Short mmCIF file of C-alpha atoms and ligand atoms in Angstrom, two decimals:
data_model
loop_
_atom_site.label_atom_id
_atom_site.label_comp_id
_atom_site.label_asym_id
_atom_site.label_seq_id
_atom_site.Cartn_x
_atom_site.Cartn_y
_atom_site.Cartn_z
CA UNK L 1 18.63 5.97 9.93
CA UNK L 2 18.82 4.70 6.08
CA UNK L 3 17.88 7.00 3.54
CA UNK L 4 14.82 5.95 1.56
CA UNK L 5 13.43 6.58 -1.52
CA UNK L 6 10.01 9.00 -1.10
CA UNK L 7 6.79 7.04 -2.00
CA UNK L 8 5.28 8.04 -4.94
CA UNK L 9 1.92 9.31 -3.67
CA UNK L 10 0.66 11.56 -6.82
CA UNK L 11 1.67 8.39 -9.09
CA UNK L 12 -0.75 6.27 -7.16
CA UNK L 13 -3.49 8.92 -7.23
CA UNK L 14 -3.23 9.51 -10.67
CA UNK L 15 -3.93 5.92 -10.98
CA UNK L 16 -6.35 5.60 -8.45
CA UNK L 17 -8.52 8.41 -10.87
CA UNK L 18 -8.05 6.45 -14.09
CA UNK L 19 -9.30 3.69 -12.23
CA UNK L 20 -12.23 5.10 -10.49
CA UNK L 21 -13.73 6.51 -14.13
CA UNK L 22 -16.94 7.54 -13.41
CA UNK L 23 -16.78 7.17 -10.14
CA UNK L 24 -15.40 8.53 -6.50
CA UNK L 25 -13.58 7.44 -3.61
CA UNK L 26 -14.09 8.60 0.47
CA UNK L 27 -10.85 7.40 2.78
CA UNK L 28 -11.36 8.49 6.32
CA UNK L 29 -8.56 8.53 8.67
CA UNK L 30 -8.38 5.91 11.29
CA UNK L 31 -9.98 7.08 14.66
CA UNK L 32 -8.04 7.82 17.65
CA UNK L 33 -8.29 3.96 19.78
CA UNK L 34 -8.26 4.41 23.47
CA UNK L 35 -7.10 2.08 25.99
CA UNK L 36 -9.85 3.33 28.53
CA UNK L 37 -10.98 7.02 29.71
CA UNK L 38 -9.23 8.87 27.95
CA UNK L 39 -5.33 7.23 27.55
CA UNK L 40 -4.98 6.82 23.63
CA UNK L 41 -3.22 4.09 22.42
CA UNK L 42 -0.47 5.23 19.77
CA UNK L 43 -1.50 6.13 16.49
CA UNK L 44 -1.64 3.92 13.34
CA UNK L 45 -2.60 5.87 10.49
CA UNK L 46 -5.43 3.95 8.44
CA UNK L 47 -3.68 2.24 5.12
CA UNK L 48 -5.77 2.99 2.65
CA UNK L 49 -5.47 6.75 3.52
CA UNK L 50 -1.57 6.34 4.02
CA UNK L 51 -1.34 4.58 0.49
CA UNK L 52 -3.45 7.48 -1.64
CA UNK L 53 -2.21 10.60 0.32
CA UNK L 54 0.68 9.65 2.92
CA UNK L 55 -1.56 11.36 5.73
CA UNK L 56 -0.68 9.51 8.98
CA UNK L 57 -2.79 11.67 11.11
CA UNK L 58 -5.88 11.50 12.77
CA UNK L 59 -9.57 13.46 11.58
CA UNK L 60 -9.01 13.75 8.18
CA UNK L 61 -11.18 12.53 5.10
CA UNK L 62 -9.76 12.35 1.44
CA UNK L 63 -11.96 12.66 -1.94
CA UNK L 64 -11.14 11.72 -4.93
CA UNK L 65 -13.17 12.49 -8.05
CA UNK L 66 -12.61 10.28 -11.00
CA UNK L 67 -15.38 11.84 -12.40
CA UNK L 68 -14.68 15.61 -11.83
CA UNK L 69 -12.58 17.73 -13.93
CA UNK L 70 -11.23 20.00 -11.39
CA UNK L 71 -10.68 19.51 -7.89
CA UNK L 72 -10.01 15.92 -8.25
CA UNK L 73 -8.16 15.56 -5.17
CA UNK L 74 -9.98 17.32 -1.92
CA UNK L 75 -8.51 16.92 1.96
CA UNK L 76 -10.52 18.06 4.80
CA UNK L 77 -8.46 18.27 7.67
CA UNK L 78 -8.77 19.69 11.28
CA UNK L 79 -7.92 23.36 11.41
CA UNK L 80 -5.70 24.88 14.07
CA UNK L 81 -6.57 25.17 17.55
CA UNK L 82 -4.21 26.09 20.15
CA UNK L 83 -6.29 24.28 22.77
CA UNK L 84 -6.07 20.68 21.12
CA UNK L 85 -2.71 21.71 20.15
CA UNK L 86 -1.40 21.95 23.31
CA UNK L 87 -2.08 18.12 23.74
CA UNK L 88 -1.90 16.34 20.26
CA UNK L 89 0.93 18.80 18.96
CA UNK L 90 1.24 21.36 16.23
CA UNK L 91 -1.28 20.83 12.96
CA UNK L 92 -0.41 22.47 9.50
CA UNK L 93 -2.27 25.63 7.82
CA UNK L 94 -4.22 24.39 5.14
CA UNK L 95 -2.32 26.54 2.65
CA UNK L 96 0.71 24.21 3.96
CA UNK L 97 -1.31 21.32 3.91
CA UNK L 98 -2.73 21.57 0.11
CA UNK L 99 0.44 22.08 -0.67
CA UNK L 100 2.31 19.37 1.41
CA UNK L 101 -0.07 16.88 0.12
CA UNK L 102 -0.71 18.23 -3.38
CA UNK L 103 -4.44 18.33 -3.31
CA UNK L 104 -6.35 20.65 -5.47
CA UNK L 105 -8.24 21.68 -2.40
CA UNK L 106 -8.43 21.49 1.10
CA UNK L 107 -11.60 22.27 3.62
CA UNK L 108 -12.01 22.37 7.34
CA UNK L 109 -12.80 18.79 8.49
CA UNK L 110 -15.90 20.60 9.97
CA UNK L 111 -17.40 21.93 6.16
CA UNK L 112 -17.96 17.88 5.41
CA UNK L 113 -21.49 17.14 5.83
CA UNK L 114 -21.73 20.48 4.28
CA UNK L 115 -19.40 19.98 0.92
CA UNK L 116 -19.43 16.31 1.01
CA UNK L 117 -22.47 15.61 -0.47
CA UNK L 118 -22.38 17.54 -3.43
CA UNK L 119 -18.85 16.82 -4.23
CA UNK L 120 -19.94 13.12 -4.57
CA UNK L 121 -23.76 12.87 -6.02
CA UNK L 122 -21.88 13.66 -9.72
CA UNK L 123 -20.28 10.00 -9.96
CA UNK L 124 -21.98 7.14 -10.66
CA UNK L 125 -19.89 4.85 -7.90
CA UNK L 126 -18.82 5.90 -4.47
CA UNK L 127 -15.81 3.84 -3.20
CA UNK L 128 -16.39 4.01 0.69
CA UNK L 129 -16.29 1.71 3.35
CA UNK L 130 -18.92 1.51 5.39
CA UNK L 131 -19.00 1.75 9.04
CA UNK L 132 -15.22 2.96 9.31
CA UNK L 133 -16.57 6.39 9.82
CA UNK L 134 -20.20 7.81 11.00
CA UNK L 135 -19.45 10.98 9.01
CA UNK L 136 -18.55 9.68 6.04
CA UNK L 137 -21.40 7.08 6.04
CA UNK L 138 -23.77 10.08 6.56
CA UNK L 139 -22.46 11.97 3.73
CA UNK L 140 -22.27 8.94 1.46
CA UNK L 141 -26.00 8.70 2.33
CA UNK L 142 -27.31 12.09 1.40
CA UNK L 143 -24.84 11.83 -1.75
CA UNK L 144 -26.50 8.81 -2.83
CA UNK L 145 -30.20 10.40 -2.54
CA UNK L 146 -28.63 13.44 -4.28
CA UNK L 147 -27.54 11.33 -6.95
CA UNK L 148 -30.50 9.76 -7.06
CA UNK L 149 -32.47 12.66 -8.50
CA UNK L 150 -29.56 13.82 -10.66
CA UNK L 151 -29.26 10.83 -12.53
CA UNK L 152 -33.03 10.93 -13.34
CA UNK L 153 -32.70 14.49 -15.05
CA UNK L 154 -28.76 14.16 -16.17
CA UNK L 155 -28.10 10.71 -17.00
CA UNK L 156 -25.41 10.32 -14.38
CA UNK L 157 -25.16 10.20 -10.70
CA UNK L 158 -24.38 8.77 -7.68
CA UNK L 159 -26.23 5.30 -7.33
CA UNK L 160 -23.46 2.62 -6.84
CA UNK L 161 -21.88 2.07 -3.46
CA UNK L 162 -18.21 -0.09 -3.73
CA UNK L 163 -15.52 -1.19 -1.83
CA UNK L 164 -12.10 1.02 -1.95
CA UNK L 165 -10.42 -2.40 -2.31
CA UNK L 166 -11.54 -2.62 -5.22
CA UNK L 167 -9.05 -0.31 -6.67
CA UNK L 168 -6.87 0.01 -4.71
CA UNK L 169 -5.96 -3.59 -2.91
CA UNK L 170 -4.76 -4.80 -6.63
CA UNK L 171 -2.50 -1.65 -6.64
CA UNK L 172 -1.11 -2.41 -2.92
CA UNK L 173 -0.40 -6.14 -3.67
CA UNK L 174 1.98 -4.85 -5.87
CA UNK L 175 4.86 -3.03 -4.45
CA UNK L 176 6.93 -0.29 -5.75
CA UNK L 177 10.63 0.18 -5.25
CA UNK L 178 10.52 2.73 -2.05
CA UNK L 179 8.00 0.15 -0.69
CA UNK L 180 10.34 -2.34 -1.34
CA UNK L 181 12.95 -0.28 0.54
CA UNK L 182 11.00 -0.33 3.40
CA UNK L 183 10.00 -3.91 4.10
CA UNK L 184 13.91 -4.50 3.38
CA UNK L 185 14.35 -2.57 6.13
CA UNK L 186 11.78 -4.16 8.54
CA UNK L 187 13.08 -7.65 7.64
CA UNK L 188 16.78 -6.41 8.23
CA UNK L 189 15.53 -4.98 12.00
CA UNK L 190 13.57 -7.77 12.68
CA UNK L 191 16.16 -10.02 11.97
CA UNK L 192 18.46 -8.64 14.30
CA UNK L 193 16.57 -7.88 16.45
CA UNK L 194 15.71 -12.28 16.71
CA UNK L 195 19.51 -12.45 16.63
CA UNK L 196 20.03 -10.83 19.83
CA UNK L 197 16.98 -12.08 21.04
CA UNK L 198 17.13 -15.96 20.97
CA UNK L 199 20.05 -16.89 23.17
CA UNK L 200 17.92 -15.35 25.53
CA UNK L 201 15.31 -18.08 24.90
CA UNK L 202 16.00 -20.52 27.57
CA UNK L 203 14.50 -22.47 30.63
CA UNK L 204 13.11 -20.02 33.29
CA UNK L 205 12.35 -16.90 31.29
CA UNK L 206 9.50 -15.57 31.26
CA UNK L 207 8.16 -15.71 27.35
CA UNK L 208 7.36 -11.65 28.25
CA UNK L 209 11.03 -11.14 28.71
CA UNK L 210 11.83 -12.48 25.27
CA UNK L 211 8.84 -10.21 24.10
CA UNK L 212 10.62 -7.20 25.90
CA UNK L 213 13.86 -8.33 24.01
CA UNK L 214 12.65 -8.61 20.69
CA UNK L 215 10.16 -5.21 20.55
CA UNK L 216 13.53 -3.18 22.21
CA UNK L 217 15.80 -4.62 19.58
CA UNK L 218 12.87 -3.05 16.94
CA UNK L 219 12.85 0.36 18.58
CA UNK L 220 16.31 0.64 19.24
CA UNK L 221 16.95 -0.12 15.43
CA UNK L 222 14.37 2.92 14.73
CA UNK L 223 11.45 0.64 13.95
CA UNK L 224 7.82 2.25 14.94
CA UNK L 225 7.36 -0.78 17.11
CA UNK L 226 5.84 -4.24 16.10
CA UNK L 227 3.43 -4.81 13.02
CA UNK L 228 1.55 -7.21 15.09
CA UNK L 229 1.05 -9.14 18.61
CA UNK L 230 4.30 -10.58 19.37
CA UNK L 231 3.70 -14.32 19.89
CA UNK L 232 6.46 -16.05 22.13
CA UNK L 233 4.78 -19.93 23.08
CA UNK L 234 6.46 -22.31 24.62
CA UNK L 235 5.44 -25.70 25.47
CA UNK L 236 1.58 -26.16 24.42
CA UNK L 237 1.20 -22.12 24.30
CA UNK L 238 2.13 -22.49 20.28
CA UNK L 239 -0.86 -24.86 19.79
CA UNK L 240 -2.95 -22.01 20.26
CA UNK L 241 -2.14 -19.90 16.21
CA UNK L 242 -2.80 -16.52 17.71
CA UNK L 243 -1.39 -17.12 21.63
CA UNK L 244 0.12 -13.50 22.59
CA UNK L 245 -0.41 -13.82 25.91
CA UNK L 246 3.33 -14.17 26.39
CA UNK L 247 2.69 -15.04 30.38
CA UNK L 248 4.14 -18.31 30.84
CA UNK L 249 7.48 -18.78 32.16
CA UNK L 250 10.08 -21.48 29.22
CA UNK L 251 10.16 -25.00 30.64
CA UNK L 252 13.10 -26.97 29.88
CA UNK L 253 12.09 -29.35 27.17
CA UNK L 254 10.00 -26.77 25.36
CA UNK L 255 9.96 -26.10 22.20
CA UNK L 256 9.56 -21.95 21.73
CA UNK L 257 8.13 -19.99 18.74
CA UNK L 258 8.50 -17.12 18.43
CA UNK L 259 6.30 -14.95 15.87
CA UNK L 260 7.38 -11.08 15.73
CA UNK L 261 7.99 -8.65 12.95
CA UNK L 262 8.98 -4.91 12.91
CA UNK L 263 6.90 -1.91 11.66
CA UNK L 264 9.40 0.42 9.81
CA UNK L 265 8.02 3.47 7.69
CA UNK L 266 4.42 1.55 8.14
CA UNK L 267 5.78 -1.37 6.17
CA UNK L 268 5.53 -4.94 8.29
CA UNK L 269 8.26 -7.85 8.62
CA UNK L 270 6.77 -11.20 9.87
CA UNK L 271 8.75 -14.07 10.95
CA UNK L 272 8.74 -17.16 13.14
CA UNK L 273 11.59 -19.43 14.10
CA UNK L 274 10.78 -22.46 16.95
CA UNK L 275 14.19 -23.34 19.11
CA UNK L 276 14.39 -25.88 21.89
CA UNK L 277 15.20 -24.13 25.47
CA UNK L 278 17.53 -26.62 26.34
CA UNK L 279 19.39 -25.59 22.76
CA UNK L 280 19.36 -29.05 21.18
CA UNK L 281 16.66 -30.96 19.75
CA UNK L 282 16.04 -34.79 19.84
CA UNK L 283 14.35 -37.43 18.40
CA UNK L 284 10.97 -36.83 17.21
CA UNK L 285 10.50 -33.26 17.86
CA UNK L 286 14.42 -33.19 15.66
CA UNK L 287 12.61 -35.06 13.27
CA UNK L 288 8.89 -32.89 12.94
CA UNK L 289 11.47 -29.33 12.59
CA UNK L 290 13.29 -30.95 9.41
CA UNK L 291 9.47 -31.35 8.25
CA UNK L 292 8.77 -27.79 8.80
CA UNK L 293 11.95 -26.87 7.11
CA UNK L 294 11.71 -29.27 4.14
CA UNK L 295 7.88 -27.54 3.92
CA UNK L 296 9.57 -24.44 3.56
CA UNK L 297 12.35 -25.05 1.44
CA UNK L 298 9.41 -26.99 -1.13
CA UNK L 299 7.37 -23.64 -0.97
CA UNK L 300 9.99 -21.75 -1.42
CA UNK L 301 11.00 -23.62 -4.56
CA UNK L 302 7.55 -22.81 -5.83
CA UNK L 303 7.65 -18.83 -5.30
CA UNK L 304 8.70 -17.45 -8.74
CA UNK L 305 6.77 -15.12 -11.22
CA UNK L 306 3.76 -16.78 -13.23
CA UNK L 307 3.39 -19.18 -9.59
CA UNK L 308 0.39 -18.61 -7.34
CA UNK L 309 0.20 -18.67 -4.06
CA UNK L 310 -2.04 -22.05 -3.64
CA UNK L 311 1.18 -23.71 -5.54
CA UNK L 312 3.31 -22.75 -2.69
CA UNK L 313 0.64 -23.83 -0.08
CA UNK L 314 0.27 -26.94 -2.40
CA UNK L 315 4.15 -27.95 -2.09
CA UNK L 316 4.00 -26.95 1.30
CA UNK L 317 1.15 -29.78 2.24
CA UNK L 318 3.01 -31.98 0.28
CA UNK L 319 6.03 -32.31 1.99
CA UNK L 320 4.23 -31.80 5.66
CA UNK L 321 1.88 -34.95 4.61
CA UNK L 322 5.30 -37.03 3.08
CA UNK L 323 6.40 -36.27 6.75
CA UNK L 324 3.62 -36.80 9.25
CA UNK L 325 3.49 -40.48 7.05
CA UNK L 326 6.99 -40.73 8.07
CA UNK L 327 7.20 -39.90 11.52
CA UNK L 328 4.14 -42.36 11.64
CA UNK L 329 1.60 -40.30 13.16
CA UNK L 330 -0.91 -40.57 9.83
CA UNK L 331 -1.04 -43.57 8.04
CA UNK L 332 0.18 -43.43 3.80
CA UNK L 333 0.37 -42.71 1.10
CA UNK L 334 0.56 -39.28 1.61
CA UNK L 335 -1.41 -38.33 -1.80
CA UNK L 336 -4.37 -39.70 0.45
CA UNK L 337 -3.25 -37.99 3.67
CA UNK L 338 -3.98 -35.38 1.21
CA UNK L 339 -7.31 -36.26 -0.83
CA UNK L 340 -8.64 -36.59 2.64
CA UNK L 341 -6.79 -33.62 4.29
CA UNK L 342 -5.75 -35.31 6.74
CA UNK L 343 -2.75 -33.50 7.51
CA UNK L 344 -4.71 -30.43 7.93
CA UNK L 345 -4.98 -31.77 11.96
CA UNK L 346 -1.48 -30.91 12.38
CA UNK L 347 -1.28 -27.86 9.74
CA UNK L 348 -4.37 -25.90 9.92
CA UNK L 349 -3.36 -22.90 8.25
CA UNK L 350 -2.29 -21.56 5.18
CA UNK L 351 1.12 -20.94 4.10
CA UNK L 352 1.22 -17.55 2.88
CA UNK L 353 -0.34 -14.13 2.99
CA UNK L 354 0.23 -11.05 1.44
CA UNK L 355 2.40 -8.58 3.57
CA UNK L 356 2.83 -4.96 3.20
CA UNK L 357 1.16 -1.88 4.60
CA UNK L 358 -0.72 -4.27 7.06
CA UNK L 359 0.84 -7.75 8.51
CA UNK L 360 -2.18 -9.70 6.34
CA UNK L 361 -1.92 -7.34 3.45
CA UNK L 362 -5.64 -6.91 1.23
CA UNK L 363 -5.69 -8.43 -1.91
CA UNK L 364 -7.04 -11.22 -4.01
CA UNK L 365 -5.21 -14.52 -4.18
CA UNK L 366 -7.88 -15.98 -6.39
CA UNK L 367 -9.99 -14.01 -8.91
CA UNK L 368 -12.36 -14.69 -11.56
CA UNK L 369 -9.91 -16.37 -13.86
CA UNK L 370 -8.35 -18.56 -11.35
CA UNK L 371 -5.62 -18.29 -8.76
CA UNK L 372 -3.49 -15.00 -8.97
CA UNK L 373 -0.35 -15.02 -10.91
CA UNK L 374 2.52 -14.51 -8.87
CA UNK L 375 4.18 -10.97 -10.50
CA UNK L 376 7.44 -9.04 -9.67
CA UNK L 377 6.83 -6.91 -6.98
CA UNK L 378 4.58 -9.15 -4.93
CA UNK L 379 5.46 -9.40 -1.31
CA UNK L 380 3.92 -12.62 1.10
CA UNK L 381 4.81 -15.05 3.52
CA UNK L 382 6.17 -18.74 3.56
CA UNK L 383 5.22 -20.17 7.19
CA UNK L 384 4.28 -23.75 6.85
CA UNK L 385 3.81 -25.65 10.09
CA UNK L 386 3.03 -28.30 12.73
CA UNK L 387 0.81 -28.45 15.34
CA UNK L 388 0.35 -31.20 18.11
CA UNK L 389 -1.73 -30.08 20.41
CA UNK L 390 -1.78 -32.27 24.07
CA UNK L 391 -4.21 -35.48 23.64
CA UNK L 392 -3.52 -34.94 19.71
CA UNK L 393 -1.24 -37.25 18.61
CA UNK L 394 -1.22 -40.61 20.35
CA UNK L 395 1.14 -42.32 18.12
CA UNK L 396 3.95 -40.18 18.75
CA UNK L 397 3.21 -38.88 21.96
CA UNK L 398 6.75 -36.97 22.27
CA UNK L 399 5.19 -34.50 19.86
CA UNK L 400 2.37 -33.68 21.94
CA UNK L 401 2.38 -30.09 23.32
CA UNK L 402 4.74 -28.57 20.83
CA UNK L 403 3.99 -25.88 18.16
CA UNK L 404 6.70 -25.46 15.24
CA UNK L 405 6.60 -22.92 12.73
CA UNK L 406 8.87 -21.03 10.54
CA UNK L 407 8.28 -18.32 8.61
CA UNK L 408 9.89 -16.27 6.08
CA UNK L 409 8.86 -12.93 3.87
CA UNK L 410 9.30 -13.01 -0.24
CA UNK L 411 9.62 -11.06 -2.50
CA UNK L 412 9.15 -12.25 -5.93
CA UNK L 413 11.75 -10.80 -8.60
CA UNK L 414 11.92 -10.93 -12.67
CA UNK L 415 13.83 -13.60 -11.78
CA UNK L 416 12.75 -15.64 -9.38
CA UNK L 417 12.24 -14.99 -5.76
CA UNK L 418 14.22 -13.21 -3.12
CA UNK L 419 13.96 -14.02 0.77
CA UNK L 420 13.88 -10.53 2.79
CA UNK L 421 14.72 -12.26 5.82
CA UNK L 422 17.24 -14.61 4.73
CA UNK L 423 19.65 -13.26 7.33
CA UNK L 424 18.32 -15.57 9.88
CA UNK L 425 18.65 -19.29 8.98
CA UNK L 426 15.66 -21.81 9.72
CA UNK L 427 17.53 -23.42 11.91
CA UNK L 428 18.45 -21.12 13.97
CA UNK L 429 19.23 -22.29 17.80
CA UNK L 430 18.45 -25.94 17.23
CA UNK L 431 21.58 -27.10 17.45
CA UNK L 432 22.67 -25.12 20.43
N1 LIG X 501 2.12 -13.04 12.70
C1 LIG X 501 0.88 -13.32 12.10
C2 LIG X 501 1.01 -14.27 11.02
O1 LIG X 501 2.03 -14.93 10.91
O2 LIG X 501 0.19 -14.38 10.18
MN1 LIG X 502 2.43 -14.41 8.85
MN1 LIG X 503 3.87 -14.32 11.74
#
């Protein structure tokens, strides 16, 4: 497996303190998900946990103390116990842990309620999230009551309740070099893995069997599995945006997308290419996947530093209205296909969202000044599309029942924009 670069955990933290000022932060682990009794599903470590610390276990809660002059960074963590052991595998010693982790202390997970409270009523602002975990919420509580009455006597304490986003989702949109590394390295998988998955993609296959194709090729190429519900629609099925049933067997004159992307070192890929079953495409349904593709290549033209994201969705719209106009199925000009929205029948979504940690990575794409800046180091999606769902589209009734997307993962650069998943034209299987 490639060598990558470590992730620069205390960096972020040290960061994440400056930021917090006054204040604190609480990051519980994920919980355990089961898929009934008492089957668990895999794990996925929580993000905003992963990001601060690189824990990617379950039962643990990080503070941080912005405000605090010594133990600034406190884990609580489950202690050993040869009985759960024996089942969830082998845990650390806390002495290994603090020092694994580099915090400045570490508690049983069980001295919480206990230490929590106190270690939080000093700041003035606890980042938490509420309702992500009942034990942090409780200790949040007391802190804030705590703080309360300290800041009465004191002049500081705990009596402002935030979002961790706050700090940290402008940090995580963002990313550094071995985060870069890694999504390199989910696009690469994932787009071999669609390589030797879409000659597969023909009449009489069951859209599970290109599912099974494409999640084997990521685990075979050491991915964790896939960042997301695999979509594979044919026919009608890609009408529906988030269809992962994947039950219905390829017709032959559907059109099949396919939306998939690896998971590799907790990173996400995310693409979608549409192909024909029969391997050739005609006539209308030729005509409404050079759309898609002239959509992309106009957004694409748009992703470069000091560009926003609603510029790339803006060129995207532009050239889907030019070409729903020219395939007849809205009447011109365009501009007023667009005033009105009209083309938002056919493309209901947006073209681009942040990707990273998490498929639809947190942060802002508009703040209080105005539409984000576009920055080196920014990772999102291009995936402009066209929808005609059966009964939708009278005037070129051909279309009806098909679903085309395409979509691609950039990275913006000093210099422009680079496409991680360039490997694997847009065209891809159209032309048998
Ligand atoms: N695969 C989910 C998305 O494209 O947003
Ligand atoms: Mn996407
Ligand atoms: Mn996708």
């Amino acid at each position: 497996m490639t060598e990558l670069p470590p992730l620069p955990f205390q960096a972020r933290r040290e960061i994440i303190l400056s930021r917090l000022e006054g204040g604190s932060m609480v990051l519980p682990a994920a919980p355990v998900q089961f898929m009934g009794g008492d089957s668990e599903y895999r794990y996925r470590p929580d993000s905003e946990l992963l990001y601060a610390t690189g824990w990617a276990a379950p039962d643990c809660v990080a503070v941080l103390r912005g405000f605090a002059d010594e133990d600034r960074f406190v884990l609580f963590v489950p202690e050993r116990d040869a009985k759960a052991e024996l089942w969830t595998g082998p845990r650390a010693d806390v002495e290994e842990v603090c020092e694994r982790f580099g915090a400045d202390a570490v508690h049983p997970l069980r001295e919480l309620a206990e230490r929590g409270p106190g270690m939080l009523a000093g700041g003035d602002t606890i980042h938490c999230r509420l309702g992500a975990s009942a034990g942090c919420d409780g200790v949040v509580r007391e802190a804030l009551r705590r703080g309360r009455v300290q800041r009465a006597r004191k002049g500081a304490g705990a009596h402002v309740l935030a979002d961790p986003g706050a700090v940290l989702d402008g940090m995580r949109v963002r990313k550094d070099e071995a985060e870069i590394a890694r999504m390199r390295e989910a696009a690469r998988i994932t787009v071999e893995a669609f390589r030797d998955a879409l000659p597969g993609v023909r009449a009489g296959v069951g859209e599970w069997e290109v599912e099974a194709a494409l999640e084997s090729g990521f685990r075979r190429r050491g991915a964790g599995g896939p960042a997301f519900a695999t979509i594979v629609a044919a026919g009608a099925n890609a009408c529906t945006l988030h269809y992962s049933a994947n039950g219905s067997r390829i017709g032959p004159d559907d059109l099949v997308l396919i939306d998939a992307g690896a998971e590799y070192g907790w990173y996400a890929a995310d693409i979608t290419r549409t192909v024909p079953a029969s391997g050739r495409l005609e006539g209308a349904r030729r005509e409404a996947h050079e759309v898609v593709r002239r959509a992309r290549r106009a957004a694409m033209a748009a992703c470069r530093p000091g560009g926003t994201v609603e510029e790339v969705h803006g060129e995207a719209c532009r050239a889907i209205a030019e070409g729903l106009v020219g395939m007849g199925v809205v009447d011109g000009p365009a501009d007023e296909v667009l005033a009105e929205k009209r083309h938002q029948a056919f493309f209901p979504h947006q073209t681009s969202h942040w990707l990273g940690l998490d498929t639809h990575d947190p942060g802002l794409y508009r703040d209080g000044d105005g539409p984000v800046r576009l920055e080196p180091g920014m990772v999102f999606t291009v995936e402009p599309g066209l929808y005609f769902a059966p009964g939708s589209c009278p005037r070129v009734p051909e279309l009806e029942g098909t679903g085309i997307r395409i979509e691609d993962d950039v990275l913006i650069t000093e210099e422009g924009a680079e496409v991680l998943t360039e490997g694997l034209p847009a065209d891809i299987g159209v032309d048998g």
